[in-house]
CSV table of C-alpha atoms and ligand atoms in Angstrom, one decimal:
chain,number,residue,atom,x,y,z
A,1,MET,CA,-94.8,-153.3,106.7
A,2,SER,CA,-92.7,-150.8,108.8
A,3,GLN,CA,-94.5,-149.7,111.9
A,4,ARG,CA,-95.5,-146.1,112.6
A,5,ILE,CA,-93.9,-144.1,115.4
A,6,GLU,CA,-97.0,-144.4,117.7
A,7,THR,CA,-96.6,-148.2,117.6
A,8,LEU,CA,-92.8,-148.1,117.9
A,9,ALA,CA,-93.0,-145.8,120.9
A,10,VAL,CA,-95.0,-148.5,122.8
A,11,HIS,CA,-93.3,-151.6,121.6
A,12,ALA,CA,-89.8,-151.2,120.0
A,13,GLY,CA,-87.0,-152.8,122.1
A,14,GLN,CA,-89.5,-154.2,124.6
A,15,PRO,CA,-90.5,-157.8,123.8
A,16,PRO,CA,-92.1,-159.6,126.9
A,17,GLU,CA,-89.4,-160.4,129.4
A,18,PRO,CA,-88.3,-164.0,128.5
A,19,SER,CA,-88.3,-165.6,131.9
A,20,THR,CA,-91.8,-164.5,133.1
A,21,GLY,CA,-93.5,-162.8,130.2
A,22,ALA,CA,-93.7,-159.5,132.1
A,23,ILE,CA,-95.1,-157.0,129.6
A,24,SER,CA,-93.2,-154.0,131.2
A,25,THR,CA,-89.4,-154.2,130.9
A,26,PRO,CA,-88.1,-154.9,134.4
A,27,VAL,CA,-85.7,-152.6,136.2
A,28,PHE,CA,-82.5,-154.6,136.4
A,29,LEU,CA,-81.2,-153.2,139.6
A,30,THR,CA,-77.9,-155.0,139.8
A,31,SER,CA,-74.3,-153.9,139.6
A,32,THR,CA,-72.9,-157.2,138.4
A,33,TYR,CA,-73.8,-160.6,137.0
A,34,VAL,CA,-72.7,-164.0,138.3
A,35,GLN,CA,-70.4,-165.9,135.9
A,36,GLN,CA,-70.4,-169.7,135.7
A,37,GLY,CA,-66.6,-169.6,135.6
A,38,PRO,CA,-64.1,-166.8,134.8
A,39,GLY,CA,-65.1,-165.1,131.5
A,40,GLU,CA,-68.1,-167.6,131.1
A,41,HIS,CA,-71.2,-165.4,131.1
A,42,ARG,CA,-74.5,-164.7,129.1
A,43,GLY,CA,-73.3,-161.4,127.6
A,44,TYR,CA,-73.7,-159.5,130.9
A,45,GLU,CA,-70.6,-158.9,133.0
A,46,TYR,CA,-70.9,-155.6,134.8
A,47,ALA,CA,-73.7,-153.1,134.8
A,48,ARG,CA,-71.7,-150.0,133.6
A,49,THR,CA,-71.0,-152.1,130.5
A,50,GLN,CA,-74.4,-153.8,130.0
A,51,ASN,CA,-77.8,-153.5,131.5
A,52,PRO,CA,-81.0,-155.0,130.0
A,53,THR,CA,-83.2,-152.0,131.0
A,54,ARG,CA,-80.8,-149.6,129.3
A,55,GLU,CA,-80.6,-151.8,126.2
A,56,ALA,CA,-84.4,-151.7,125.9
A,57,LEU,CA,-84.3,-147.9,126.0
A,58,GLU,CA,-81.5,-147.7,123.5
A,59,ALA,CA,-83.3,-150.0,121.1
A,60,ASN,CA,-86.5,-148.0,121.5
A,61,LEU,CA,-85.0,-144.6,120.9
A,62,ALA,CA,-83.0,-145.9,117.9
A,63,ALA,CA,-86.2,-147.2,116.3
A,64,LEU,CA,-88.0,-143.9,116.8
A,65,GLU,CA,-85.1,-142.0,115.1
A,66,GLY,CA,-84.8,-144.6,112.4
A,67,ALA,CA,-81.3,-145.3,113.6
A,68,ARG,CA,-79.5,-148.7,113.7
A,69,PHE,CA,-77.9,-148.0,117.1
A,70,GLY,CA,-78.7,-146.1,120.3
A,71,VAL,CA,-76.4,-145.3,123.2
A,72,CYS,CA,-77.9,-143.7,126.4
A,73,PHE,CA,-76.2,-141.5,128.9
A,74,ALA,CA,-76.8,-140.0,132.4
A,75,SER,CA,-77.7,-136.6,130.9
A,76,GLY,CA,-78.0,-134.6,127.7
A,77,CYS,CA,-74.7,-133.0,128.6
A,78,ALA,CA,-73.0,-136.4,129.1
A,79,ALA,CA,-74.3,-137.4,125.7
A,80,THR,CA,-72.8,-134.2,124.2
A,81,VAL,CA,-69.4,-134.6,125.9
A,82,THR,CA,-69.2,-138.2,124.8
A,83,VAL,CA,-69.9,-137.3,121.2
A,84,LEU,CA,-67.2,-134.6,121.4
A,85,HIS,CA,-64.7,-137.3,122.6
A,86,LEU,CA,-65.1,-138.9,119.1
A,87,LEU,CA,-62.8,-136.0,118.1
A,88,ARG,CA,-59.2,-135.3,119.2
A,89,ALA,CA,-57.0,-132.3,120.1
A,90,GLY,CA,-56.4,-130.2,117.0
A,91,ASP,CA,-59.8,-131.0,115.5
A,92,HIS,CA,-62.3,-128.2,114.7
A,93,VAL,CA,-66.0,-127.9,115.1
A,94,VAL,CA,-68.5,-125.6,113.4
A,95,ALA,CA,-71.6,-125.0,115.6
A,96,GLY,CA,-74.7,-123.0,115.3
A,97,ASP,CA,-74.4,-119.8,117.4
A,98,ASP,CA,-77.7,-120.3,119.4
A,99,LEU,CA,-77.3,-123.3,121.7
A,100,TYR,CA,-78.4,-124.4,125.1
A,101,GLY,CA,-76.1,-122.5,127.5
A,102,GLY,CA,-74.7,-125.7,128.9
A,103,THR,CA,-73.7,-127.0,125.5
A,104,PHE,CA,-71.9,-123.8,124.8
A,105,ARG,CA,-70.2,-124.2,128.2
A,106,ILE,CA,-69.0,-127.7,127.2
A,107,PHE,CA,-67.5,-126.4,123.9
A,108,GLU,CA,-65.8,-123.4,125.5
A,109,ARG,CA,-64.8,-124.4,129.0
A,110,VAL,CA,-64.5,-128.2,128.8
A,111,MET,CA,-63.3,-129.0,125.3
A,112,ARG,CA,-61.4,-125.9,124.2
A,113,PRO,CA,-58.8,-126.3,127.0
A,114,LEU,CA,-58.3,-129.9,125.7
A,115,GLY,CA,-57.5,-128.6,122.2
A,116,LEU,CA,-60.9,-128.8,120.4
A,117,THR,CA,-61.8,-125.4,118.9
A,118,THR,CA,-65.3,-124.3,117.8
A,119,THR,CA,-66.4,-121.6,115.4
A,120,TYR,CA,-70.0,-120.4,115.8
A,121,VAL,CA,-72.1,-119.4,112.8
A,122,ASP,CA,-75.7,-118.2,112.1
A,123,PRO,CA,-77.5,-121.6,111.8
A,124,THR,CA,-80.0,-120.1,109.4
A,125,ARG,CA,-77.3,-119.7,106.7
A,126,PRO,CA,-75.9,-122.9,105.2
A,127,GLU,CA,-73.3,-120.8,103.4
A,128,ALA,CA,-72.0,-119.6,106.8
A,129,PHE,CA,-71.2,-123.3,107.7
A,130,ALA,CA,-69.4,-123.8,104.4
A,131,ALA,CA,-67.4,-120.6,104.9
A,132,ALA,CA,-66.3,-121.7,108.4
A,133,MET,CA,-65.2,-125.2,107.4
A,134,ARG,CA,-61.4,-125.8,107.5
A,135,PRO,CA,-59.3,-128.8,106.6
A,136,GLU,CA,-59.3,-129.9,110.2
A,137,THR,CA,-63.1,-129.5,110.7
A,138,ARG,CA,-64.5,-132.9,111.8
A,139,LEU,CA,-67.9,-132.1,113.1
A,140,VAL,CA,-70.8,-129.7,112.6
A,141,TRP,CA,-73.2,-129.3,115.6
A,142,VAL,CA,-76.6,-127.8,115.4
A,143,GLU,CA,-79.8,-127.5,117.3
A,144,THR,CA,-82.9,-126.8,115.2
A,145,PRO,CA,-85.1,-125.1,116.3
A,146,THR,CA,-82.4,-123.5,118.5
A,147,ASN,CA,-82.6,-122.9,122.2
A,148,PRO,CA,-84.0,-120.3,123.0
A,149,LEU,CA,-84.4,-118.2,119.8
A,150,LEU,CA,-86.0,-121.0,117.7
A,151,LYS,CA,-83.9,-120.4,114.6
A,152,ILE,CA,-84.2,-123.1,112.0
A,153,CYS,CA,-81.3,-124.8,110.3
A,154,ASP,CA,-81.8,-126.3,106.8
A,155,LEU,CA,-80.6,-129.8,107.7
A,156,ALA,CA,-80.6,-131.3,104.2
A,157,ALA,CA,-78.5,-128.4,102.9
A,158,VAL,CA,-76.0,-128.5,105.8
A,159,ALA,CA,-75.9,-132.4,105.6
A,160,GLU,CA,-74.9,-132.1,101.9
A,161,LEU,CA,-72.1,-129.7,102.7
A,162,CYS,CA,-70.8,-132.1,105.4
A,163,ARG,CA,-71.2,-135.1,103.1
A,164,GLN,CA,-69.1,-133.5,100.4
A,165,ARG,CA,-66.3,-132.9,102.9
A,166,GLY,CA,-66.5,-136.0,105.0
A,167,ILE,CA,-67.5,-134.0,108.1
A,168,LEU,CA,-69.8,-135.5,110.7
A,169,LEU,CA,-73.2,-133.8,111.3
A,170,ALA,CA,-74.6,-134.0,114.8
A,171,VAL,CA,-78.1,-132.6,115.4
A,172,ASP,CA,-79.5,-132.0,118.9
A,173,ASN,CA,-83.1,-133.0,118.3
A,174,THR,CA,-84.3,-132.3,121.8
A,175,PHE,CA,-86.8,-129.6,120.9
A,176,MET,CA,-88.4,-131.6,118.1
A,177,THR,CA,-88.2,-135.3,119.1
A,178,PRO,CA,-88.4,-137.9,116.3
A,179,VAL,CA,-92.2,-137.4,116.2
A,180,LEU,CA,-91.7,-134.0,114.6
A,181,GLN,CA,-88.2,-134.2,112.9
A,182,ARG,CA,-86.0,-137.1,111.9
A,183,PRO,CA,-82.5,-135.7,111.2
A,184,LEU,CA,-80.9,-139.0,110.1
A,185,GLU,CA,-83.4,-139.1,107.1
A,186,LEU,CA,-82.2,-135.6,106.1
A,187,GLY,CA,-78.5,-136.7,106.1
A,188,ALA,CA,-77.3,-136.2,109.7
A,189,THR,CA,-74.7,-138.7,111.1
A,190,LEU,CA,-75.7,-138.4,114.7
A,191,VAL,CA,-78.8,-137.4,116.7
A,192,VAL,CA,-78.4,-136.2,120.2
A,193,HIS,CA,-81.1,-135.9,122.8
A,194,SER,CA,-81.6,-134.6,126.3
A,195,THR,CA,-84.1,-137.3,127.2
A,196,THR,CA,-84.8,-135.2,130.3
A,197,LYS,CA,-87.2,-133.2,128.1
A,198,TYR,CA,-90.0,-134.4,125.8
A,199,ILE,CA,-88.8,-138.0,125.5
A,200,ASN,CA,-89.3,-138.7,129.2
A,201,GLY,CA,-91.8,-136.0,129.4
A,202,HIS,CA,-92.6,-136.1,133.1
A,203,ALA,CA,-90.0,-133.9,134.7
A,204,ASP,CA,-88.6,-136.7,136.9
A,205,VAL,CA,-85.4,-137.8,135.2
A,206,ILE,CA,-82.2,-136.4,133.8
A,207,GLY,CA,-81.0,-138.4,130.8
A,208,GLY,CA,-79.4,-138.3,127.3
A,209,ALA,CA,-79.1,-140.3,124.2
A,210,VAL,CA,-77.1,-140.5,120.9
A,211,LEU,CA,-78.5,-142.3,117.9
A,212,THR,CA,-76.7,-143.2,114.7
A,213,SER,CA,-76.7,-145.7,111.8
A,214,ASP,CA,-72.9,-145.6,111.4
A,215,GLU,CA,-71.6,-148.8,112.9
A,216,GLY,CA,-68.0,-147.5,113.5
A,217,LEU,CA,-69.3,-144.5,115.3
A,218,ALA,CA,-71.7,-146.6,117.4
A,219,GLU,CA,-68.9,-148.9,118.4
A,220,ARG,CA,-66.7,-146.0,119.5
A,221,LEU,CA,-69.6,-144.4,121.4
A,222,ARG,CA,-70.3,-147.6,123.2
A,223,PHE,CA,-66.6,-147.9,124.1
A,224,LEU,CA,-66.7,-144.3,125.4
A,225,GLN,CA,-70.0,-144.9,127.3
A,226,ASN,CA,-68.3,-147.7,129.2
A,227,ALA,CA,-64.8,-146.2,129.4
A,228,MET,CA,-66.0,-142.6,130.5
A,229,GLY,CA,-68.8,-144.1,132.5
A,230,ALA,CA,-71.6,-141.4,132.2
A,231,VAL,CA,-74.3,-144.1,132.2
A,232,PRO,CA,-77.9,-143.7,133.2
A,233,SER,CA,-79.3,-145.7,136.1
A,234,PRO,CA,-81.6,-148.6,135.3
A,235,MET,CA,-84.5,-146.9,137.2
A,236,ASP,CA,-84.1,-143.8,135.1
A,237,CYS,CA,-84.1,-146.0,131.9
A,238,PHE,CA,-87.3,-147.6,133.1
A,239,LEU,CA,-89.0,-144.2,133.7
A,240,ILE,CA,-87.9,-142.9,130.3
A,241,LEU,CA,-89.2,-146.1,128.6
A,242,ARG,CA,-92.5,-145.5,130.4
A,243,GLY,CA,-92.6,-141.9,129.4
A,244,VAL,CA,-91.8,-142.5,125.8
A,245,LYS,CA,-94.8,-144.7,125.3
A,246,THR,CA,-97.0,-141.6,125.3
A,247,LEU,CA,-94.6,-139.3,123.5
A,248,PRO,CA,-96.6,-139.1,120.2
A,249,LEU,CA,-99.8,-138.4,122.2
A,250,ARG,CA,-98.2,-135.7,124.4
A,251,ILE,CA,-96.5,-134.0,121.4
A,252,GLU,CA,-99.8,-133.8,119.6
A,253,ARG,CA,-101.5,-132.1,122.5
A,254,GLN,CA,-98.6,-129.9,123.3
A,255,VAL,CA,-98.3,-128.7,119.7
A,256,ASP,CA,-102.1,-128.0,119.4
A,257,ASN,CA,-101.9,-126.0,122.7
A,258,ALA,CA,-98.7,-124.1,121.5
A,259,VAL,CA,-100.3,-123.1,118.2
A,260,ARG,CA,-103.3,-121.6,120.0
A,261,ILE,CA,-101.0,-119.8,122.6
A,262,ALA,CA,-98.6,-118.5,120.0
A,263,ARG,CA,-101.5,-117.0,118.0
A,264,TRP,CA,-102.9,-115.4,121.1
A,265,LEU,CA,-99.6,-113.9,122.0
A,266,ALA,CA,-99.1,-112.6,118.4
A,267,GLU,CA,-102.5,-110.9,118.7
A,268,GLN,CA,-101.1,-108.9,121.7
A,269,VAL,CA,-98.1,-107.5,119.7
A,270,GLY,CA,-98.5,-103.8,119.3
A,271,GLY,CA,-100.5,-103.4,122.5
A,272,GLY,CA,-97.5,-101.9,124.4
A,273,LEU,CA,-96.3,-105.1,126.2
A,274,ILE,CA,-95.2,-107.7,123.7
A,275,GLU,CA,-92.7,-106.7,121.1
A,276,ARG,CA,-92.3,-109.9,119.2
A,277,VAL,CA,-93.4,-113.6,119.3
A,278,ILE,CA,-91.0,-116.2,118.0
A,279,TYR,CA,-92.7,-119.5,117.0
A,280,PRO,CA,-91.9,-121.5,113.8
A,281,GLY,CA,-95.6,-122.1,113.3
A,282,LEU,CA,-96.4,-118.4,112.8
A,283,PRO,CA,-96.2,-117.0,109.3
A,284,SER,CA,-94.2,-114.1,110.9
A,285,HIS,CA,-91.3,-116.5,111.7
A,286,PRO,CA,-88.5,-115.7,109.2
A,287,GLN,CA,-88.1,-119.4,108.3
A,288,HIS,CA,-91.8,-120.4,108.5
A,289,GLU,CA,-91.6,-122.0,105.1
A,290,LEU,CA,-88.5,-124.1,105.8
A,291,ALA,CA,-90.0,-125.1,109.2
A,292,SER,CA,-93.2,-126.3,107.5
A,293,ARG,CA,-91.1,-128.3,105.0
A,294,GLN,CA,-88.6,-129.8,107.4
A,295,MET,CA,-90.7,-130.4,110.5
A,296,ARG,CA,-93.9,-132.4,111.0
A,297,GLY,CA,-95.2,-129.7,113.3
A,298,PRO,CA,-93.9,-126.4,114.8
A,299,GLY,CA,-93.2,-127.8,118.3
A,300,ALA,CA,-94.3,-126.6,121.6
A,301,MET,CA,-91.6,-124.1,122.5
A,302,ILE,CA,-92.5,-120.4,122.2
A,303,SER,CA,-90.3,-117.4,122.9
A,304,PHE,CA,-91.5,-113.9,123.1
A,305,VAL,CA,-89.9,-110.5,123.8
A,306,LEU,CA,-91.3,-107.9,126.2
A,307,GLN,CA,-91.1,-104.2,125.3
A,308,ASP,CA,-89.1,-102.0,127.7
A,309,GLY,CA,-92.0,-100.0,129.1
A,310,ARG,CA,-91.7,-97.7,132.2
A,311,GLN,CA,-90.0,-100.2,134.5
A,312,GLY,CA,-87.7,-101.7,131.9
A,313,ALA,CA,-88.0,-105.1,130.2
A,314,LEU,CA,-86.1,-107.0,132.9
A,315,GLU,CA,-88.5,-105.8,135.7
A,316,ARG,CA,-91.5,-106.6,133.4
A,317,ALA,CA,-90.2,-110.1,132.8
A,318,ARG,CA,-89.6,-110.6,136.6
A,319,THR,CA,-93.2,-109.5,137.2
A,320,VAL,CA,-94.6,-112.0,134.7
A,321,LEU,CA,-92.5,-114.9,136.0
A,322,ARG,CA,-93.5,-114.2,139.6
A,323,ALA,CA,-97.2,-113.8,138.7
A,324,VAL,CA,-97.8,-117.1,136.9
A,325,ARG,CA,-99.9,-119.5,138.9
A,326,LEU,CA,-100.5,-122.5,136.6
A,327,ALA,CA,-97.3,-122.2,134.6
A,328,SER,CA,-94.2,-122.8,136.7
A,329,CYS,CA,-91.1,-120.6,136.6
A,330,ALA,CA,-88.4,-123.2,136.1
A,331,GLU,CA,-85.6,-124.3,133.8
A,332,SER,CA,-86.1,-127.3,131.6
A,333,LEU,CA,-88.8,-128.0,129.1
A,334,GLY,CA,-90.9,-130.7,127.4
A,335,GLY,CA,-92.7,-132.1,130.4
A,336,VAL,CA,-96.5,-132.3,130.8
A,337,GLU,CA,-96.5,-129.2,132.9
A,338,THR,CA,-96.2,-125.7,131.3
A,339,LEU,CA,-92.9,-124.1,132.2
A,340,ILE,CA,-91.9,-120.5,131.8
A,341,GLU,CA,-88.4,-119.1,132.1
A,342,HIS,CA,-86.0,-116.2,131.5
A,343,PRO,CA,-83.1,-117.4,129.4
A,344,ALA,CA,-80.7,-114.5,130.3
A,345,LEU,CA,-81.1,-115.1,134.0
A,346,MET,CA,-81.6,-118.8,133.9
A,347,THR,CA,-80.8,-121.4,131.2
A,348,HIS,CA,-78.4,-119.1,129.3
A,349,ALA,CA,-76.8,-117.3,132.2
A,350,SER,CA,-73.5,-119.3,131.5
A,351,LEU,CA,-73.2,-117.3,128.2
A,352,PRO,CA,-71.0,-114.2,128.3
A,353,ARG,CA,-73.3,-111.1,128.5
A,354,ASP,CA,-71.9,-109.6,125.2
A,355,GLN,CA,-72.6,-112.8,123.3
A,356,ARG,CA,-76.1,-113.1,124.8
A,357,GLU,CA,-76.9,-109.5,123.7
A,358,ARG,CA,-75.4,-110.0,120.2
A,359,LEU,CA,-77.6,-113.1,119.7
A,360,GLY,CA,-80.7,-111.4,121.0
A,361,ILE,CA,-81.0,-113.1,124.4
A,362,GLY,CA,-82.0,-109.9,126.1
A,363,ASP,CA,-83.7,-108.8,129.3
A,364,GLY,CA,-87.1,-109.0,127.7
A,365,LEU,CA,-86.9,-112.5,126.3
A,366,ILE,CA,-89.2,-115.1,127.9
A,367,ARG,CA,-89.3,-118.8,126.9
A,368,LEU,CA,-92.4,-120.9,127.3
A,369,SER,CA,-92.6,-124.7,127.2
A,370,VAL,CA,-96.2,-125.5,126.6
A,371,GLY,CA,-97.6,-128.5,128.5
A,372,ILE,CA,-100.7,-130.7,128.1
A,373,GLU,CA,-103.0,-128.8,130.5
A,374,HIS,CA,-106.3,-127.4,129.0
A,375,VAL,CA,-105.2,-124.6,126.7
A,376,ASP,CA,-107.9,-122.2,128.0
A,377,ASP,CA,-106.4,-122.6,131.5
A,378,ILE,CA,-102.9,-121.9,130.2
A,379,LEU,CA,-104.2,-118.9,128.3
A,380,ALA,CA,-106.0,-117.5,131.3
A,381,ASP,CA,-102.9,-117.8,133.4
A,382,LEU,CA,-100.7,-116.0,130.9
A,383,GLU,CA,-103.3,-113.3,130.4
A,384,GLN,CA,-103.5,-112.5,134.2
A,385,ALA,CA,-99.6,-112.7,134.5
A,386,LEU,CA,-99.0,-110.4,131.5
A,387,ALA,CA,-101.7,-108.0,132.7
A,388,ARG,CA,-99.6,-107.4,135.9
A,389,ALA,CA,-96.7,-106.3,133.8
A,390,ALA,CA,-98.7,-104.1,131.4
B,401,LIG,O1,-80.0,-131.1,131.0
B,401,LIG,P1,-79.4,-132.2,130.2
B,401,LIG,O2,-80.2,-133.4,130.2
B,401,LIG,O3,-78.0,-132.5,130.5
B,401,LIG,O4,-79.5,-131.7,128.7
B,401,LIG,C1,-78.7,-130.6,128.2
B,401,LIG,C2,-79.4,-130.0,127.0
B,401,LIG,C3,-79.0,-130.4,125.7
B,401,LIG,N1,-79.6,-129.9,124.6
B,401,LIG,C4,-80.6,-129.1,124.7
B,401,LIG,C5,-81.3,-128.5,123.4
B,401,LIG,C6,-81.1,-128.7,125.9
B,401,LIG,O5,-82.2,-127.8,126.0
B,401,LIG,C7,-80.5,-129.2,127.1
B,401,LIG,C8,-81.0,-128.7,128.5
B,401,LIG,N2,-81.8,-127.6,128.5
B,401,LIG,C9,-82.4,-127.0,129.6
B,401,LIG,C10,-82.2,-127.5,130.8
B,401,LIG,C11,-83.2,-125.9,129.3
B,401,LIG,O6,-84.0,-125.4,130.1
B,401,LIG,O7,-83.1,-125.3,128.2
């Protein structure tokens, strides 16, 4: 019988350590391994190339995503850059137009000068991906829900378009985690994570991962992991392994809290302060039906837009972000603590202003990462902070 994700999160990739029986995977803090003679070793030569703590994490995350292979990196951005090095100069990428600002920056300011071009399309329209594909298109890249506007991409439909044309589909599953969405089952070739977020969940590590069942791609990724060298430290791997054990529990609580908070925020719409609430779990979300079908839950990220008012939306947003006491004004997401941020000034400041405005990442947009605190305490905090801006 195949095990459920709650069981895999605790056990996958982590048999008792063979020499002592230690139930927790040890942190192998070593840079090298002693060889009996030149080239005579037990599969471990140098710690950039192999590390048992990292291998445990890679096996664990692969099991959660239903992948055959996992490759871990020093950050989500390192994972993204390494995936893009599967391509070469002259290749073309089609990407969703709403992405983490740092991912957009990699496409435009790191890869484009190296000869990799990217076309951005509305991720809610599979036909837009089809229209943008060219003979030299090798990869489609999507986040779903997107950061920060929570648009939903129909993964099965886009995967089918890619399959017909032999194009790789990479899905950044950071916002959902395998608990809520498993892109490989819907036809994606690669899943990418910033493990910094929900997977680790405790706001104390920067990390990334790529999961795939394609053996050739996994081999190439492992080559690049070693050759490019953006590896995670063993201590960080240990912390992520510890964090991931409670991932399903945390997600359950965070989603429950987010549903309550999104409903409460939606009730405030029309009261002069909140213009719009964006959350895939609300019937008002334009793709609520697709979200309900594709995802096992609506996630714990909520975005909302403040109305202009007398002082303007930007000043109102600043007031709210300064007034929160329980929630913290900070970049990042997915940890046990509730975080609140302003995409235009913070996580998406690296996007050119005209593009931000075209997408709808305006002065009044606020993004909330709902934590595991008691929902009534989070609500009380939001209520007092929003009242200051009313
Ligand atoms: O920060 P890093 O671990 O390098 O991951 C980058 C990244 C990749 N993909 C998504 C969807 C992300 O949200 C991020 C990082 N995002 C934030 C820091 C943020 O606050 O949105």
